[in-house]
PDB file of C-alpha atoms in Angstrom:
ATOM      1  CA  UNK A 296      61.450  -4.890  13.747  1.00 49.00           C
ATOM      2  CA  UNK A 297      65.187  -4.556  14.698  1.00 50.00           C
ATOM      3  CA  UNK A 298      67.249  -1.468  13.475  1.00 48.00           C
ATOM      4  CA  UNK A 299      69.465  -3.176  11.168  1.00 50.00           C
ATOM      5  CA  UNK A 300      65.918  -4.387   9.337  1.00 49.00           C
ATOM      6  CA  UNK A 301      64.807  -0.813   8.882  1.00 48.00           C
ATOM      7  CA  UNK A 302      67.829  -0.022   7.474  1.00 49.00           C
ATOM      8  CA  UNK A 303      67.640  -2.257   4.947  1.00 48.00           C
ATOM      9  CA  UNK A 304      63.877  -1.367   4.273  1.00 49.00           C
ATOM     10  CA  UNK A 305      64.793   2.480   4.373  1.00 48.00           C
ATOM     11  CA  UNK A 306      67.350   1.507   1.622  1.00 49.00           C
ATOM     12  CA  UNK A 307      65.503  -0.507  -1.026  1.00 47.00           C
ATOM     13  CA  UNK A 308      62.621   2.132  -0.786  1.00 47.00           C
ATOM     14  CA  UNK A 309      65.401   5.157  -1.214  1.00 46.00           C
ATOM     15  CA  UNK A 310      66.790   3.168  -4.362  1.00 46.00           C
ATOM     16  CA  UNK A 311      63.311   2.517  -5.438  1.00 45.00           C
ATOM     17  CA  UNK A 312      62.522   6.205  -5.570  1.00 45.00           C
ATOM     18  CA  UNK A 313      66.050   6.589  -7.744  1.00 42.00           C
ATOM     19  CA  UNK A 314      65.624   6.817 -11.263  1.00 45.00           C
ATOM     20  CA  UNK A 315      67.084   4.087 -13.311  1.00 46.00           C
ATOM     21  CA  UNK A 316      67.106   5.527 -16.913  1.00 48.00           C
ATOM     22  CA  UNK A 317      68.197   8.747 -15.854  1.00 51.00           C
ATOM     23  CA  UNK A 318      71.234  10.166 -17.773  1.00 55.00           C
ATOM     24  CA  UNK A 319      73.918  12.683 -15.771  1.00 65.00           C
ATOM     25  CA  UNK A 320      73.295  16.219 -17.645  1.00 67.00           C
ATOM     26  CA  UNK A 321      76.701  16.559 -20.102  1.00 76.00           C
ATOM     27  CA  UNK A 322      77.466  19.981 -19.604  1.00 81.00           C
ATOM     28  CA  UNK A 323      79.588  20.215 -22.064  1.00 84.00           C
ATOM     29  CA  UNK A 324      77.210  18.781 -24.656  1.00 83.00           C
ATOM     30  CA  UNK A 325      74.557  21.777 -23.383  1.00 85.00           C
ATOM     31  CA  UNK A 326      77.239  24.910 -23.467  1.00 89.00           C
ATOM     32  CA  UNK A 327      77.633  23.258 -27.621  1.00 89.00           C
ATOM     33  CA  UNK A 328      73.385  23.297 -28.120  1.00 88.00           C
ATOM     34  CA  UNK A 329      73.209  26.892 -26.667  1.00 90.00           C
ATOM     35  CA  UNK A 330      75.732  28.313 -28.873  1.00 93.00           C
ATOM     36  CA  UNK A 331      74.412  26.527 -31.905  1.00 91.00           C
ATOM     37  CA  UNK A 332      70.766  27.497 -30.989  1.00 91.00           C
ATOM     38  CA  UNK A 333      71.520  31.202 -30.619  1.00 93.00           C
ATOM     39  CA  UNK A 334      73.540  31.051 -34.037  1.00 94.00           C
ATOM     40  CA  UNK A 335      70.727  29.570 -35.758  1.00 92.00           C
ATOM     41  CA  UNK A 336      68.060  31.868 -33.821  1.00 92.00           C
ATOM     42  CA  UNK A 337      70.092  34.826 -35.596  1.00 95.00           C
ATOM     43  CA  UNK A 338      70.311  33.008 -38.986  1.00 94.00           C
ATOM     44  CA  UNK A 339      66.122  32.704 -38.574  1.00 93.00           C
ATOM     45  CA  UNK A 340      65.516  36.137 -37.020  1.00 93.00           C
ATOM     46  CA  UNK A 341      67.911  37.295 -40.552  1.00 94.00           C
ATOM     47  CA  UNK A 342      65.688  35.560 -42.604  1.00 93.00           C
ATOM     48  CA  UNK A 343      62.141  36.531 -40.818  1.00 92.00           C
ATOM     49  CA  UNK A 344      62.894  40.425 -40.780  1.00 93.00           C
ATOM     50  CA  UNK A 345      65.476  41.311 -43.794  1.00 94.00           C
ATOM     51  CA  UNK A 346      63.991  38.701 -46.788  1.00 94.00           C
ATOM     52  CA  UNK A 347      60.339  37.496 -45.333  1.00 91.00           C
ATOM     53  CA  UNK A 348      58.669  40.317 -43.194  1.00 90.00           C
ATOM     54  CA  UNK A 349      59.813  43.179 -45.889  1.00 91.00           C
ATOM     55  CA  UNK A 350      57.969  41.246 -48.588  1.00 90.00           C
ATOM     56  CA  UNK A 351      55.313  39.924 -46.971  1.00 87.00           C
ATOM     57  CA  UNK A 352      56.027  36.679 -47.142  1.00 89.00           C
ATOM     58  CA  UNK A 353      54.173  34.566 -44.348  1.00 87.00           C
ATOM     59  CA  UNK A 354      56.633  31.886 -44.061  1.00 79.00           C
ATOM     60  CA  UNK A 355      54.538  29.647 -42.035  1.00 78.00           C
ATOM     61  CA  UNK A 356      54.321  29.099 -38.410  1.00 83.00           C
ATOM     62  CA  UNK A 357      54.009  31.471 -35.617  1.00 88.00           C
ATOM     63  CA  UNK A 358      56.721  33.727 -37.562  1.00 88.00           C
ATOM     64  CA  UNK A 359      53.906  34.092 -40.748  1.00 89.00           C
ATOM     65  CA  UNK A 360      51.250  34.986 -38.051  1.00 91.00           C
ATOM     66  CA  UNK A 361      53.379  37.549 -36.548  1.00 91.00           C
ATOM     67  CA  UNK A 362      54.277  38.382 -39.755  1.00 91.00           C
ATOM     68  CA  UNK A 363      50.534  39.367 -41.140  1.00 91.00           C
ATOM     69  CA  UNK A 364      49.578  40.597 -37.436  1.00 92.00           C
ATOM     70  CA  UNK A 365      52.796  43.155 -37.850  1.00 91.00           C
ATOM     71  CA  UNK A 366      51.584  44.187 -41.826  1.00 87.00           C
ATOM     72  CA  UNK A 367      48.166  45.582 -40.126  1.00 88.00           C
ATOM     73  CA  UNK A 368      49.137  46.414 -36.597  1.00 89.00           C
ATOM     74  CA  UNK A 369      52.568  47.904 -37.274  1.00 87.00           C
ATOM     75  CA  UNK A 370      54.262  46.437 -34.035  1.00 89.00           C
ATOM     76  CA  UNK A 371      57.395  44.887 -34.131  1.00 91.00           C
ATOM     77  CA  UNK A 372      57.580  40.967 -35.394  1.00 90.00           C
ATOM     78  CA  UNK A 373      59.867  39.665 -32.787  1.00 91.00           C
ATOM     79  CA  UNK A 374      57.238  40.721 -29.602  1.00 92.00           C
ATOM     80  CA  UNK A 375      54.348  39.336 -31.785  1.00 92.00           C
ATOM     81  CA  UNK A 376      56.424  35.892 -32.366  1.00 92.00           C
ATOM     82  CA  UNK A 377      57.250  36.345 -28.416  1.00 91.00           C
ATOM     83  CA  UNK A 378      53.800  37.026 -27.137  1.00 92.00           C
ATOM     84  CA  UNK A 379      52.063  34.541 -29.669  1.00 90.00           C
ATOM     85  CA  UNK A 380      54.491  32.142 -27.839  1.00 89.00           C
ATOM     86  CA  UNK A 381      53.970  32.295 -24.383  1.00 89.00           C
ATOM     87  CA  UNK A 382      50.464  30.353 -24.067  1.00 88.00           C
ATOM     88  CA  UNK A 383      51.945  27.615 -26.244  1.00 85.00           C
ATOM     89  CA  UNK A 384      55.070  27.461 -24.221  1.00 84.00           C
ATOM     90  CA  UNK A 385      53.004  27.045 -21.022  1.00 85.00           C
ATOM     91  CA  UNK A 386      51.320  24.152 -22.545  1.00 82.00           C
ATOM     92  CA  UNK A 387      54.727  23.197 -23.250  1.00 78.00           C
ATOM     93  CA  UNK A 388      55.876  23.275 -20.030  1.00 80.00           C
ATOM     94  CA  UNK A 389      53.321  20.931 -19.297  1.00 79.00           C
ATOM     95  CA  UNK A 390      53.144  18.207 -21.800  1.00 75.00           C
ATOM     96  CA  UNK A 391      57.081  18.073 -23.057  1.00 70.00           C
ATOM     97  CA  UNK A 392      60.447  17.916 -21.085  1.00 71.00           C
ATOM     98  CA  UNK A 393      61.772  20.867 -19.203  1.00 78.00           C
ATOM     99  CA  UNK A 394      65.099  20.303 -21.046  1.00 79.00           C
ATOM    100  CA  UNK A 395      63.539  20.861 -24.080  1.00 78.00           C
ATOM    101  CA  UNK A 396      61.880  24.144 -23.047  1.00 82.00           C
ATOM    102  CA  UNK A 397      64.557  25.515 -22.002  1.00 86.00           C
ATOM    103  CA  UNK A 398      66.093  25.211 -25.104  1.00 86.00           C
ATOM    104  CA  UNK A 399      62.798  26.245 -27.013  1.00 85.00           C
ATOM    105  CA  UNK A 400      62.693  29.492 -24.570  1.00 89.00           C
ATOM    106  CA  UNK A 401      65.935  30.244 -25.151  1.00 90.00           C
ATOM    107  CA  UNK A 402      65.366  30.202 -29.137  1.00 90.00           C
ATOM    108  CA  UNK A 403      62.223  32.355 -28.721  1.00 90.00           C
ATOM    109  CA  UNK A 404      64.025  35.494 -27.178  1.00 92.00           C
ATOM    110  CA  UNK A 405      66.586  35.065 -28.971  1.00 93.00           C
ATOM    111  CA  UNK A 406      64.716  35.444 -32.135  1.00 92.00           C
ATOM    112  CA  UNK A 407      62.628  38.212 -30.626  1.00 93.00           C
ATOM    113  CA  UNK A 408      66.200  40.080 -29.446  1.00 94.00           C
ATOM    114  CA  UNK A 409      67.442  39.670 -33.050  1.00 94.00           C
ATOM    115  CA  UNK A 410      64.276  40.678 -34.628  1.00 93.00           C
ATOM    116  CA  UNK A 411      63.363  43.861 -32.695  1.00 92.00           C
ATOM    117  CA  UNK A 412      67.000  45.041 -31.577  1.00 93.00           C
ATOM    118  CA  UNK A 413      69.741  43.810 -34.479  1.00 92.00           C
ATOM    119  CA  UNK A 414      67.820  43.078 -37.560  1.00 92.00           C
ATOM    120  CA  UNK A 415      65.382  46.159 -37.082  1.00 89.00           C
ATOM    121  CA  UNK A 416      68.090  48.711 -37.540  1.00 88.00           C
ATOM    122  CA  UNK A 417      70.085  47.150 -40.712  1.00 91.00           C
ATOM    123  CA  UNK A 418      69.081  46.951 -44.683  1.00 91.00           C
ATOM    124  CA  UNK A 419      65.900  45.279 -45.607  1.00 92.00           C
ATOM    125  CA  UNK A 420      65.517  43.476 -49.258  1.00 91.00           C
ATOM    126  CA  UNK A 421      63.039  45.134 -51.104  1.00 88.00           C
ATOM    127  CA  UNK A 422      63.956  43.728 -54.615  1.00 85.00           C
ATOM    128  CA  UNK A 423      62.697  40.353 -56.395  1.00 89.00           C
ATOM    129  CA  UNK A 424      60.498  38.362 -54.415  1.00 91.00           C
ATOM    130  CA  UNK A 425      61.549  35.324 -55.512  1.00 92.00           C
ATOM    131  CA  UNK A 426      64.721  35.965 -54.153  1.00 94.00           C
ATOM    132  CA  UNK A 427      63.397  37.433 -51.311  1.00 93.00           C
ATOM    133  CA  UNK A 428      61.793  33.870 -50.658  1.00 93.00           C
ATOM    134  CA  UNK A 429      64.549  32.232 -51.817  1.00 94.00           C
ATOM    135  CA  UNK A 430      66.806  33.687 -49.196  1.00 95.00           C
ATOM    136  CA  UNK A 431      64.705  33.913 -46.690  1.00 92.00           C
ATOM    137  CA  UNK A 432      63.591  30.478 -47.003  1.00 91.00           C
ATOM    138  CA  UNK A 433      67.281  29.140 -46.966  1.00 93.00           C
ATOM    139  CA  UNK A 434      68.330  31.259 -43.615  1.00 94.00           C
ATOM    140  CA  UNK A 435      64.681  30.528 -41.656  1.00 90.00           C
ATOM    141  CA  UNK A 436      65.744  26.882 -42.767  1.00 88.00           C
ATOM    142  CA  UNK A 437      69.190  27.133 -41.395  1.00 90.00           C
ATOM    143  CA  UNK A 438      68.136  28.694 -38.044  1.00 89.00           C
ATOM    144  CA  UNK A 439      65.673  26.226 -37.263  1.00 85.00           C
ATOM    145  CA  UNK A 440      67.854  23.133 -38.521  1.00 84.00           C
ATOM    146  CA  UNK A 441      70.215  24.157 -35.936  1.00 87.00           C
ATOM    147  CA  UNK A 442      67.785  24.049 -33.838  1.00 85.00           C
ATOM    148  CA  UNK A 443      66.650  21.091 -34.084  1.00 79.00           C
ATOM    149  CA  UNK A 444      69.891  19.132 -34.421  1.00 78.00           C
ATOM    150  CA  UNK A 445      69.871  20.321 -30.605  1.00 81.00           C
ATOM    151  CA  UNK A 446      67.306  18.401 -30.059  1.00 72.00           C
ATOM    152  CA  UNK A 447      65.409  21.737 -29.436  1.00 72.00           C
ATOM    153  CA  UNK A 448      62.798  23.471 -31.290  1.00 72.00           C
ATOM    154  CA  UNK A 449      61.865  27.353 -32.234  1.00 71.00           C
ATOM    155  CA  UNK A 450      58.413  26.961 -30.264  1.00 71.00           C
ATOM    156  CA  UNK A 451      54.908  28.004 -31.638  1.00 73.00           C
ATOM    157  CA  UNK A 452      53.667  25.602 -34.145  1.00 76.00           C
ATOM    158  CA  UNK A 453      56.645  22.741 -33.790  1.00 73.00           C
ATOM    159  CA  UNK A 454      55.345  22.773 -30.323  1.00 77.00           C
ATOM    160  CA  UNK A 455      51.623  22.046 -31.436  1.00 80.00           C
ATOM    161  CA  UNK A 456      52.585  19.381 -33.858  1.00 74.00           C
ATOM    162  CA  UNK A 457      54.384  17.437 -31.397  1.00 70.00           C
ATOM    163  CA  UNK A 458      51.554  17.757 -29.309  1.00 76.00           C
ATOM    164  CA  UNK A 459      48.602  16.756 -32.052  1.00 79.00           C
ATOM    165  CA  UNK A 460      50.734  13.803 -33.389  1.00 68.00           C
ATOM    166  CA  UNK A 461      51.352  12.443 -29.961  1.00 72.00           C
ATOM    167  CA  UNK A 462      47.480  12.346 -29.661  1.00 77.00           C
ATOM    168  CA  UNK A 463      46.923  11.395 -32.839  1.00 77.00           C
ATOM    169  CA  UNK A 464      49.928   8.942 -33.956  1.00 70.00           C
ATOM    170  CA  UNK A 465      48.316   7.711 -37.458  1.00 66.00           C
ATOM    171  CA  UNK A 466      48.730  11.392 -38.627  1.00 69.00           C
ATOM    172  CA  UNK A 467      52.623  11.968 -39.592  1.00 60.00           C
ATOM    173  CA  UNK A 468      54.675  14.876 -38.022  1.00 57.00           C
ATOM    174  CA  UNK A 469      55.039  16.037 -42.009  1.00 58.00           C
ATOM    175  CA  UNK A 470      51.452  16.225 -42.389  1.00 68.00           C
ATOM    176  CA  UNK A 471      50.575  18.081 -39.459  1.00 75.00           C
ATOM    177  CA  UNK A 472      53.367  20.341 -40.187  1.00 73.00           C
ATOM    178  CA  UNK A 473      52.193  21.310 -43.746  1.00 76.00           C
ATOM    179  CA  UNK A 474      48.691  21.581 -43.216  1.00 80.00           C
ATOM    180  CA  UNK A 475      49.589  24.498 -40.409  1.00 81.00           C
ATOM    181  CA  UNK A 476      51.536  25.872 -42.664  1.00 82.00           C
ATOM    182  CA  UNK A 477      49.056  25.806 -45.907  1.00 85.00           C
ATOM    183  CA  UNK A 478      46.127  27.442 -43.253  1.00 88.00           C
ATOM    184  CA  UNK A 479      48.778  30.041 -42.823  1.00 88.00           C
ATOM    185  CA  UNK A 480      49.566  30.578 -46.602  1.00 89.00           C
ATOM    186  CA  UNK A 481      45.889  30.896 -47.080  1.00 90.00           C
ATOM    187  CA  UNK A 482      45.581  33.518 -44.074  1.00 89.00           C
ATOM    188  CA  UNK A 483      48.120  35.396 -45.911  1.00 88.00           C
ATOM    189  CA  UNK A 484      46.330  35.382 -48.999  1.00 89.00           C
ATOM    190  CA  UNK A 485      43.604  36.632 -47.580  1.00 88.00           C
ATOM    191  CA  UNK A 486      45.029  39.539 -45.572  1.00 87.00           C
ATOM    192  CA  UNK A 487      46.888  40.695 -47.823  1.00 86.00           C
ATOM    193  CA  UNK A 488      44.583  40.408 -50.929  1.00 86.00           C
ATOM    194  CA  UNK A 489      47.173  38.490 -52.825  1.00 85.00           C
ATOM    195  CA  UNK A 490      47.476  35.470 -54.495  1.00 89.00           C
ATOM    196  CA  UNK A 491      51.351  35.812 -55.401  1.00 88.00           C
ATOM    197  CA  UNK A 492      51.700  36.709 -51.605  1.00 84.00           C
ATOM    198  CA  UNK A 493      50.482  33.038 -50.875  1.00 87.00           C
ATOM    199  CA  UNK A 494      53.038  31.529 -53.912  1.00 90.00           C
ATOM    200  CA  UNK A 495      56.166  33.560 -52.615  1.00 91.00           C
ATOM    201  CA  UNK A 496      55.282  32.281 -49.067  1.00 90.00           C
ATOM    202  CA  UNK A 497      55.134  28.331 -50.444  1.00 90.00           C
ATOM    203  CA  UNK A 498      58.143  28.824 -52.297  1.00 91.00           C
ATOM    204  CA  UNK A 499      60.262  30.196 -48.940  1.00 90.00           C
ATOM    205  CA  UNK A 500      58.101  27.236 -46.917  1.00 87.00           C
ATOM    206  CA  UNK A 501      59.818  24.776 -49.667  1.00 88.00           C
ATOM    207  CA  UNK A 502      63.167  26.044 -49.755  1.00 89.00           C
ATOM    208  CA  UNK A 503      63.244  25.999 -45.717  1.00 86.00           C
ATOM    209  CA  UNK A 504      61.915  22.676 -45.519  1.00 82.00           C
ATOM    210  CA  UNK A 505      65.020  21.314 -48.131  1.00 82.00           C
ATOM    211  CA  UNK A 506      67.809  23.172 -45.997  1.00 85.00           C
ATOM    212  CA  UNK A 507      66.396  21.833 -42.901  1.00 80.00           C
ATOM    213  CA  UNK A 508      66.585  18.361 -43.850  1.00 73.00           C
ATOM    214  CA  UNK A 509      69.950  19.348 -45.299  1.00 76.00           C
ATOM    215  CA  UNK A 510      71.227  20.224 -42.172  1.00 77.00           C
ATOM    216  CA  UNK A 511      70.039  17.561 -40.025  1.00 69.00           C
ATOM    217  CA  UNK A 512      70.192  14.328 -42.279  1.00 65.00           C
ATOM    218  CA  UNK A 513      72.078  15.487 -45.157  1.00 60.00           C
ATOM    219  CA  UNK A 514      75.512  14.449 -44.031  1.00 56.00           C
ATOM    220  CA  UNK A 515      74.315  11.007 -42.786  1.00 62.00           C
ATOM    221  CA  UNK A 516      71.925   9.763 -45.677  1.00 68.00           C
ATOM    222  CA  UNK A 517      72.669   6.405 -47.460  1.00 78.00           C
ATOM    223  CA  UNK A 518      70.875   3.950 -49.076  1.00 83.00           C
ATOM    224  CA  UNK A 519      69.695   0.201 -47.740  1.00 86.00           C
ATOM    225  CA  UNK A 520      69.668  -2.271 -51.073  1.00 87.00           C
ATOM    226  CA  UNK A 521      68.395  -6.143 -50.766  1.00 89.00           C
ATOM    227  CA  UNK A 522      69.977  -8.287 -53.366  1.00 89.00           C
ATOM    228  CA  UNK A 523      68.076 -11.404 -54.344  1.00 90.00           C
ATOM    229  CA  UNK A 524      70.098 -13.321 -56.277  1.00 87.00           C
ATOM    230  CA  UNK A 525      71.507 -16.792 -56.648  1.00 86.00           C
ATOM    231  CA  UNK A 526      74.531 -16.104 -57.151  1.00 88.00           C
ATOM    232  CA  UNK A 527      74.763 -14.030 -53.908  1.00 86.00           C
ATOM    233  CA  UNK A 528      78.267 -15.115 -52.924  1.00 88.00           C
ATOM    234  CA  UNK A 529      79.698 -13.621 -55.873  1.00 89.00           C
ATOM    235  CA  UNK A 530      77.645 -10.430 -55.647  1.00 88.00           C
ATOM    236  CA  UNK A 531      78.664  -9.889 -51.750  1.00 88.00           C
ATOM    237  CA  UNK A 532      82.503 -10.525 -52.252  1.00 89.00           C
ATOM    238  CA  UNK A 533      82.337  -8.366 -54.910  1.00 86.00           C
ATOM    239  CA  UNK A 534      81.027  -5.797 -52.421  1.00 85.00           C
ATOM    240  CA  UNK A 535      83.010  -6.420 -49.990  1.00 87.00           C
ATOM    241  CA  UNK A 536      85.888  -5.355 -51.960  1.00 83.00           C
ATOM    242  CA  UNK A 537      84.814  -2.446 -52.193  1.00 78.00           C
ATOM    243  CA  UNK A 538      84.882  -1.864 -48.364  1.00 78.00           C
ATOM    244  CA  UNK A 539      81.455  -1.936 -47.687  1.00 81.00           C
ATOM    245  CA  UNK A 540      79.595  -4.884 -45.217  1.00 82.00           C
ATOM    246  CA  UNK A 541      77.687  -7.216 -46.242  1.00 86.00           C
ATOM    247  CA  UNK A 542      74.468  -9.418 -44.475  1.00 85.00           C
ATOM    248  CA  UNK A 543      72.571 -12.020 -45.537  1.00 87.00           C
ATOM    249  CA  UNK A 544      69.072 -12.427 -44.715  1.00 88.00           C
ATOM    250  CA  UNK A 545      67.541 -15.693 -44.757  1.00 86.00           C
ATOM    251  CA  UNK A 546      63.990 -16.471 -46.107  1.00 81.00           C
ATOM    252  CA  UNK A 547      61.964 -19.099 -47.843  1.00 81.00           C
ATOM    253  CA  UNK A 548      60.626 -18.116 -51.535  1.00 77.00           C
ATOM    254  CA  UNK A 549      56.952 -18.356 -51.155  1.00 75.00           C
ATOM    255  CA  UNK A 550      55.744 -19.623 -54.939  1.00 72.00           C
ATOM    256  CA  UNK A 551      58.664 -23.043 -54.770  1.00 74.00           C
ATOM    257  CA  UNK A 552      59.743 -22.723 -51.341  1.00 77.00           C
ATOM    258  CA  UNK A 553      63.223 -23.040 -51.140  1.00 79.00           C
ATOM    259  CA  UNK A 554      65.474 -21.252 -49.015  1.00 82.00           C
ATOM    260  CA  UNK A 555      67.221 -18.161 -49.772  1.00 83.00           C
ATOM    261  CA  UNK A 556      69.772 -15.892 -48.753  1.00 86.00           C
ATOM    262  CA  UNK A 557      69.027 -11.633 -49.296  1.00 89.00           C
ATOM    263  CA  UNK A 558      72.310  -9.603 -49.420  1.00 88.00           C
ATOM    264  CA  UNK A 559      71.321  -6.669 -46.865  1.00 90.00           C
ATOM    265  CA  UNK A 560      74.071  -3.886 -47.415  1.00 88.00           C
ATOM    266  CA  UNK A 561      73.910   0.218 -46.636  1.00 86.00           C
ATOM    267  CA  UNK A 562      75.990   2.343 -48.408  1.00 84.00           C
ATOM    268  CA  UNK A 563      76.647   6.256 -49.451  1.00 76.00           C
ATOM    269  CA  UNK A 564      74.408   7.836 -51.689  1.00 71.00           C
ATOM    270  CA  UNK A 565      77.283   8.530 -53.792  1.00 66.00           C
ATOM    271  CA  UNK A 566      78.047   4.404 -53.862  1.00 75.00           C
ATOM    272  CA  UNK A 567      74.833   2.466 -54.941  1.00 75.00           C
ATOM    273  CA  UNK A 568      75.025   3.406 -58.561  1.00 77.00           C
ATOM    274  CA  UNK A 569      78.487   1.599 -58.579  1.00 79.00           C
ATOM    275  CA  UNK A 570      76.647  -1.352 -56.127  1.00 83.00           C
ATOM    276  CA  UNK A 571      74.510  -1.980 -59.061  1.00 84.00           C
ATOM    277  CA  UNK A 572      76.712  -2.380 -61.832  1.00 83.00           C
ATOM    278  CA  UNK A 573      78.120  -5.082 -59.882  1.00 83.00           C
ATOM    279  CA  UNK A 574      75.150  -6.666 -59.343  1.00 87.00           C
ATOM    280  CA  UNK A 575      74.726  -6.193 -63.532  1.00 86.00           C
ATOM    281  CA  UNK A 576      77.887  -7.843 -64.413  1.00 87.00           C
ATOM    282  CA  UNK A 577      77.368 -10.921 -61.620  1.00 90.00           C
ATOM    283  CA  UNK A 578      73.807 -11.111 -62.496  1.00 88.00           C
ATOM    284  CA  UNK A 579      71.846  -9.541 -64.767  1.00 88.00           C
ATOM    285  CA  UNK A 580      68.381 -11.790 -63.865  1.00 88.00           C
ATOM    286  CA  UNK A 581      69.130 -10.342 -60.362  1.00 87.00           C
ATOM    287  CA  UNK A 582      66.188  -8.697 -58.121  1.00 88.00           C
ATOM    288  CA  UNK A 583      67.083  -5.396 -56.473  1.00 88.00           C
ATOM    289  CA  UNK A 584      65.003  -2.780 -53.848  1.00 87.00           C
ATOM    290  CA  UNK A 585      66.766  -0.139 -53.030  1.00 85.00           C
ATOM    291  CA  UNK A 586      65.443   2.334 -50.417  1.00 85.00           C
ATOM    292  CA  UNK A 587      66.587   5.542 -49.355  1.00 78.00           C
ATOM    293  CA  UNK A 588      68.136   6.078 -45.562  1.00 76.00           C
ATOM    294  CA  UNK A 589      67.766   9.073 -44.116  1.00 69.00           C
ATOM    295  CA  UNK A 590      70.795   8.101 -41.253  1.00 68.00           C
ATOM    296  CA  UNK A 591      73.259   5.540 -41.738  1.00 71.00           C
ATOM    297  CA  UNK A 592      75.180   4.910 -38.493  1.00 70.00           C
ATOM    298  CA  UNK A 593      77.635   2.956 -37.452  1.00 68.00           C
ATOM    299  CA  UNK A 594      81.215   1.635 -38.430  1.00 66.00           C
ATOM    300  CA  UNK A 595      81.877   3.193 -41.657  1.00 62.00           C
ATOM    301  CA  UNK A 596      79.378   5.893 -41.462  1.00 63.00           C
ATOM    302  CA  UNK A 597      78.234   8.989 -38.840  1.00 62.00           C
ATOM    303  CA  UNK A 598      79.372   7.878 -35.261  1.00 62.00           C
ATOM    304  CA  UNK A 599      76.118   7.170 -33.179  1.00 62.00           C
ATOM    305  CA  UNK A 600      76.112  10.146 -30.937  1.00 59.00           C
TER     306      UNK A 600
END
């Protein structure tokens, strides 16, 4: 084999070993997710030691386990919530992306930092306990919105779930989620030897769940309507107008079959109710689904990112 050859060899097998997909680590866009992540591990660390732990309300997760452990053993919640995390970060490590770790690590001490060394030392709420859950709900939601609209997570239990409904794909993230949570609600219940513990601790689970969804879809959620409708030219200029796209979807009516045209169109939240008194004026024998989008992205919506 001549020399030039095994260049050309050595080469195709160095760009072989190259990764394709590979995308160039943005800096930039990491420097952003660590700030936000530590801002939202403080907002969560808030919520877990000056609303939740005072109360003792197990707000689900790792943070309700450290939570009881901390009501019997008297250490300090953030080392529970740190040590609880370590095996399940490991496991981590092993099954998910490094990138994601990281990020996942660095919530974890940060919450434990918070916890043991910020939070310890200022006022605790000791009043109603619905506000207590209330408020702690809305900041543990906060913190861990943050998180994850940087594509990170706060470890323990999110890790788990990814983990279970990547085995088991028929089972929804939301499902696995709340039936952690629930066996932690009941755990409280028991430990502490009562019921309203359990309620308090739903109501803060429920509250956290809204503000989380809040934070990471609230801002981009539309609606998607089809429009059947004869008179579909009418309906879509009249839609048009009112500077929103329009596409039409073509299909066969199954009971005559003839061919028709579905108006596809996404728009605000805040714009469908005016969508179908349009469609009510143009044509009142009209056939409408309207489904809710949780992102709408795109050229008069959220910039894909």
């Amino acid at each position: 084999m001549t020399t030039e050859k095994k260049s050309k060899k050595a080469k195709t097998a160095k760009k072989a070993k190259t990764p394709k997909n590979k995308e160039p680590l943005n800096v930039k866009k990491l420097l952003r997710d660590i700030l936000i992540i530590i801002i939202g591990s403080f907002l969560f660390a808030c919520g877990l030691k000056t609303f939740a732990a005072p109360n003792d309300i197990a707000s689900g997760g790792i943070s309700g386990i450290a939570i009881i452990i901390s009501h019997f053993t008297g250490l300090n919640e953030g080392i529970l919530y740190l040590l609880i995390n370590i095996p399940i970060m490991i496991i981590g490590f092993i099954f998910l992306g490094k990138l994601l770790m990281f990020k996942t690590i660095l919530s974890i001490i940060t919450v434990t930092v918070a916890t043991d060394y910020v939070f310890e030392f200022l006022p605790k709420y000791e009043g109603d306990m619905i506000l207590a859950a209330i408020f702690g709900g809305i900041l543990m939601g906060a913190g861990l919105g943050l998180c994850y609209y940087c594509e990170g997570t706060s470890g323990g239990t999110d890790i788990i779930n990814k983990l279970i409904n990547r085995k088991f794909p028929q089972m929804s993230l939301g499902v696995i989620t709340f039936t952690g949570d629930m066996c932690v609600i009941l755990l409280a219940i028991v430990a502490f030897r009562n019921v309203e513990a359990g309620l308090y601790s739903l109501i803060a689970i429920f509250v956290s769940s809204k503000i989380m969804d809040t934070l990471i879809y609230g801002s981009y959620e539309g609606k998607m309507l089809l429009i059947f409708s004869r008179r579909y030219e009418e309906i879509s200029q009249k839609i048009i107008s009112s500077d929103r796209g329009v596409t039409f979807l073509h299909g066969t009516g199954a009971y005559h079959g003839d061919d028709v045209k579905v108006i596809c169109c996404a728009v605000h939240k805040n714009e469908y109710v005016k969508v179908k008194r349009f469609v009510k004026e143009i044509d009142p024998r009209a056939f409408m689904i309207i489904t809710s989008a949780k992102e709408v992205l795109g050229e008069g919506f959220q910039q894909i990112n």
